[in-house]
mmCIF file of C-alpha atoms in Angstrom:
data_model
loop_
_atom_site.group_PDB
_atom_site.id
_atom_site.type_symbol
_atom_site.label_atom_id
_atom_site.label_comp_id
_atom_site.label_asym_id
_atom_site.label_seq_id
_atom_site.Cartn_x
_atom_site.Cartn_y
_atom_site.Cartn_z
ATOM 1 C CA UNK A 1 150.685 -56.845 75.490
ATOM 2 C CA UNK A 2 153.540 -54.543 75.978
ATOM 3 C CA UNK A 3 156.348 -56.068 77.880
ATOM 4 C CA UNK A 4 155.997 -59.482 76.401
ATOM 5 C CA UNK A 5 153.368 -60.788 78.653
ATOM 6 C CA UNK A 6 152.695 -63.801 76.525
ATOM 7 C CA UNK A 7 156.082 -63.778 74.587
ATOM 8 C CA UNK A 8 157.293 -67.140 75.990
ATOM 9 C CA UNK A 9 154.277 -68.918 74.587
ATOM 10 C CA UNK A 10 150.458 -68.407 74.126
ATOM 11 C CA UNK A 11 148.834 -69.308 77.382
ATOM 12 C CA UNK A 12 145.360 -67.919 76.797
ATOM 13 C CA UNK A 13 142.706 -69.661 74.642
ATOM 14 C CA UNK A 14 141.493 -66.289 73.213
ATOM 15 C CA UNK A 15 144.898 -65.188 71.889
ATOM 16 C CA UNK A 16 146.643 -66.065 68.622
ATOM 17 C CA UNK A 17 149.981 -65.056 67.246
ATOM 18 C CA UNK A 18 149.559 -62.986 64.126
ATOM 19 C CA UNK A 19 153.248 -62.921 63.224
ATOM 20 C CA UNK A 20 156.622 -62.946 64.783
ATOM 21 C CA UNK A 21 159.269 -60.091 64.572
ATOM 22 C CA UNK A 22 162.878 -60.780 63.970
ATOM 23 C CA UNK A 23 163.750 -60.126 67.544
ATOM 24 C CA UNK A 24 161.281 -62.875 68.581
ATOM 25 C CA UNK A 25 158.479 -60.685 69.764
ATOM 26 C CA UNK A 26 154.954 -61.477 68.597
ATOM 27 C CA UNK A 27 152.041 -59.568 67.548
ATOM 28 C CA UNK A 28 148.986 -61.101 69.209
ATOM 29 C CA UNK A 29 145.299 -60.850 68.320
ATOM 30 C CA UNK A 30 142.426 -61.953 70.469
ATOM 31 C CA UNK A 31 138.724 -62.514 70.387
ATOM 32 C CA UNK A 32 137.003 -60.086 72.816
ATOM 33 C CA UNK A 33 133.891 -61.420 74.876
ATOM 34 C CA UNK A 34 130.703 -59.976 73.358
ATOM 35 C CA UNK A 35 129.267 -59.512 76.988
ATOM 36 C CA UNK A 36 131.949 -56.901 77.785
ATOM 37 C CA UNK A 37 132.558 -55.535 74.119
ATOM 38 C CA UNK A 38 128.932 -55.576 72.962
ATOM 39 C CA UNK A 39 127.157 -54.963 69.770
ATOM 40 C CA UNK A 40 124.062 -52.972 69.969
ATOM 41 C CA UNK A 41 122.118 -56.281 69.536
ATOM 42 C CA UNK A 42 123.829 -58.154 72.358
ATOM 43 C CA UNK A 43 123.517 -55.327 74.694
ATOM 44 C CA UNK A 44 120.005 -53.719 73.916
ATOM 45 C CA UNK A 45 118.055 -56.682 72.551
ATOM 46 C CA UNK A 46 119.525 -59.832 74.053
ATOM 47 C CA UNK A 47 120.644 -57.927 77.326
ATOM 48 C CA UNK A 48 123.504 -60.249 77.628
ATOM 49 C CA UNK A 49 125.650 -58.020 79.989
ATOM 50 C CA UNK A 50 122.597 -57.260 82.183
ATOM 51 C CA UNK A 51 121.628 -60.983 82.472
ATOM 52 C CA UNK A 52 125.256 -61.959 83.315
ATOM 53 C CA UNK A 53 125.461 -59.116 85.917
ATOM 54 C CA UNK A 54 128.288 -57.338 83.929
ATOM 55 C CA UNK A 55 128.857 -53.807 82.915
ATOM 56 C CA UNK A 56 130.405 -53.764 79.441
ATOM 57 C CA UNK A 57 133.492 -51.681 78.580
ATOM 58 C CA UNK A 58 131.765 -50.411 75.333
ATOM 59 C CA UNK A 59 128.606 -50.838 73.235
ATOM 60 C CA UNK A 60 128.923 -50.520 69.454
ATOM 61 C CA UNK A 61 125.696 -49.143 67.795
ATOM 62 C CA UNK A 62 126.651 -49.997 64.340
ATOM 63 C CA UNK A 63 123.132 -51.048 62.876
ATOM 64 C CA UNK A 64 120.941 -48.631 64.632
ATOM 65 C CA UNK A 65 118.115 -47.077 62.585
ATOM 66 C CA UNK A 66 117.964 -43.290 62.538
ATOM 67 C CA UNK A 67 121.648 -42.563 61.910
ATOM 68 C CA UNK A 68 123.585 -40.698 64.560
ATOM 69 C CA UNK A 69 120.365 -39.418 66.278
ATOM 70 C CA UNK A 70 119.122 -42.947 66.581
ATOM 71 C CA UNK A 71 122.349 -44.032 68.118
ATOM 72 C CA UNK A 72 122.247 -41.277 70.637
ATOM 73 C CA UNK A 73 118.674 -42.134 71.614
ATOM 74 C CA UNK A 74 119.588 -45.758 72.124
ATOM 75 C CA UNK A 75 122.544 -44.917 74.257
ATOM 76 C CA UNK A 76 120.487 -42.375 76.155
ATOM 77 C CA UNK A 77 117.843 -45.170 76.974
ATOM 78 C CA UNK A 78 120.699 -47.339 78.244
ATOM 79 C CA UNK A 79 122.036 -44.498 80.479
ATOM 80 C CA UNK A 80 125.305 -44.567 78.443
ATOM 81 C CA UNK A 81 125.229 -41.100 76.928
ATOM 82 C CA UNK A 82 126.425 -37.997 78.655
ATOM 83 C CA UNK A 83 124.537 -34.842 77.754
ATOM 84 C CA UNK A 84 125.053 -31.261 78.404
ATOM 85 C CA UNK A 85 122.923 -29.557 81.103
ATOM 86 C CA UNK A 86 120.653 -27.852 78.578
ATOM 87 C CA UNK A 87 119.335 -31.259 77.433
ATOM 88 C CA UNK A 88 118.013 -31.868 80.944
ATOM 89 C CA UNK A 89 116.524 -28.405 81.447
ATOM 90 C CA UNK A 90 113.678 -29.140 79.166
ATOM 91 C CA UNK A 91 110.267 -29.468 80.791
ATOM 92 C CA UNK A 92 109.411 -33.058 81.106
ATOM 93 C CA UNK A 93 106.127 -34.661 82.144
ATOM 94 C CA UNK A 94 106.351 -38.132 83.795
ATOM 95 C CA UNK A 95 103.575 -40.400 84.931
ATOM 96 C CA UNK A 96 103.146 -43.876 86.529
ATOM 97 C CA UNK A 97 100.971 -46.304 84.921
ATOM 98 C CA UNK A 98 97.897 -47.570 86.914
ATOM 99 C CA UNK A 99 97.794 -51.362 86.380
ATOM 100 C CA UNK A 100 94.945 -52.808 88.633
ATOM 101 C CA UNK A 101 95.969 -56.219 90.035
ATOM 102 C CA UNK A 102 92.377 -57.502 89.312
ATOM 103 C CA UNK A 103 92.824 -56.734 85.644
ATOM 104 C CA UNK A 104 96.129 -58.635 85.413
ATOM 105 C CA UNK A 105 94.815 -61.640 87.416
ATOM 106 C CA UNK A 106 91.134 -61.595 87.112
ATOM 107 C CA UNK A 107 90.639 -65.117 88.247
ATOM 108 C CA UNK A 108 92.873 -65.078 91.270
ATOM 109 C CA UNK A 109 96.544 -65.202 92.341
ATOM 110 C CA UNK A 110 99.325 -66.833 90.348
ATOM 111 C CA UNK A 111 101.107 -69.912 91.962
ATOM 112 C CA UNK A 112 104.115 -69.689 94.094
ATOM 113 C CA UNK A 113 106.474 -69.493 91.191
ATOM 114 C CA UNK A 114 104.394 -66.944 89.211
ATOM 115 C CA UNK A 115 102.644 -69.467 87.039
ATOM 116 C CA UNK A 116 98.958 -69.106 86.270
ATOM 117 C CA UNK A 117 96.999 -72.289 85.861
ATOM 118 C CA UNK A 118 95.457 -72.749 82.396
ATOM 119 C CA UNK A 119 91.949 -72.540 83.817
ATOM 120 C CA UNK A 120 92.724 -69.153 85.469
ATOM 121 C CA UNK A 121 94.389 -67.438 82.477
ATOM 122 C CA UNK A 122 92.734 -64.288 81.072
ATOM 123 C CA UNK A 123 90.508 -64.338 78.133
ATOM 124 C CA UNK A 124 91.284 -62.271 74.949
ATOM 125 C CA UNK A 125 88.511 -59.858 75.933
ATOM 126 C CA UNK A 126 90.143 -59.432 79.501
ATOM 127 C CA UNK A 127 93.514 -59.030 77.932
ATOM 128 C CA UNK A 128 92.289 -56.261 75.507
ATOM 129 C CA UNK A 129 90.423 -54.539 78.512
ATOM 130 C CA UNK A 130 93.800 -54.234 80.224
ATOM 131 C CA UNK A 131 95.553 -53.013 77.061
ATOM 132 C CA UNK A 132 92.899 -50.459 76.465
ATOM 133 C CA UNK A 133 93.124 -49.270 80.035
ATOM 134 C CA UNK A 134 96.829 -48.633 79.543
ATOM 135 C CA UNK A 135 96.482 -46.963 76.176
ATOM 136 C CA UNK A 136 93.843 -44.542 77.563
ATOM 137 C CA UNK A 137 96.399 -43.591 80.224
ATOM 138 C CA UNK A 138 99.128 -42.970 77.657
ATOM 139 C CA UNK A 139 96.795 -40.988 75.385
ATOM 140 C CA UNK A 140 95.625 -38.747 78.246
ATOM 141 C CA UNK A 141 99.158 -38.196 79.451
ATOM 142 C CA UNK A 142 100.249 -37.267 75.901
ATOM 143 C CA UNK A 143 97.370 -34.854 75.533
ATOM 144 C CA UNK A 144 98.278 -33.361 78.912
ATOM 145 C CA UNK A 145 102.015 -32.970 77.942
ATOM 146 C CA UNK A 146 100.989 -31.293 74.650
ATOM 147 C CA UNK A 147 98.713 -28.882 76.361
ATOM 148 C CA UNK A 148 101.599 -27.965 78.818
ATOM 149 C CA UNK A 149 104.170 -27.788 76.132
ATOM 150 C CA UNK A 150 106.177 -30.504 77.761
ATOM 151 C CA UNK A 151 107.879 -33.791 76.725
ATOM 152 C CA UNK A 152 106.270 -36.925 77.926
ATOM 153 C CA UNK A 153 108.359 -39.660 79.477
ATOM 154 C CA UNK A 154 106.809 -42.985 79.228
ATOM 155 C CA UNK A 155 106.998 -45.373 82.177
ATOM 156 C CA UNK A 156 108.921 -48.482 81.999
#
C-alpha cells in the first residue's frame, strides 16, 4: 500500500513482507480471497461468490475450452461481458419449458423441507418420461428457430 499503511509492522494475516528497502519501507505481497478474485472454476462451477452472496472484483477464465471465443461465451453466460449493440440486435427465439408438476411428483407432494419419502420417489420409467417431455420441447423449439432463421435461447 502506498503511504506505508503497514510499514510499522504487518498487522494483517494475508500480507507478507517480500523485502525491505534501505529507507525502511517494505514491499508487501498478499493472498487474495478466491471468492472475490475468482478463477473460472470457483466462479462458474463451484459458484463460491454466489453462495457467499458476494460479487467478485474479477474472474479469470484461464482454463476455458474454446480459446477466446469460449471465454467470451462463459463470461456472457455469467452476465460479465459487455457487447456492442449489434450483438443484441440478432433475432432470438426464447421459450419457457413446460414441466408438469404431476410428472415431477407423480406420487404426491414432497415434505415440508422438500424431501420426498423413498416410497414416493419416481421410478426410472417416470424419470425418463419427464426427460423425454423436456427433450421434445427443446427439439421443437430448435426446429422452430431454424425455420424462422433465429437463434434459440434455452431456458434456465
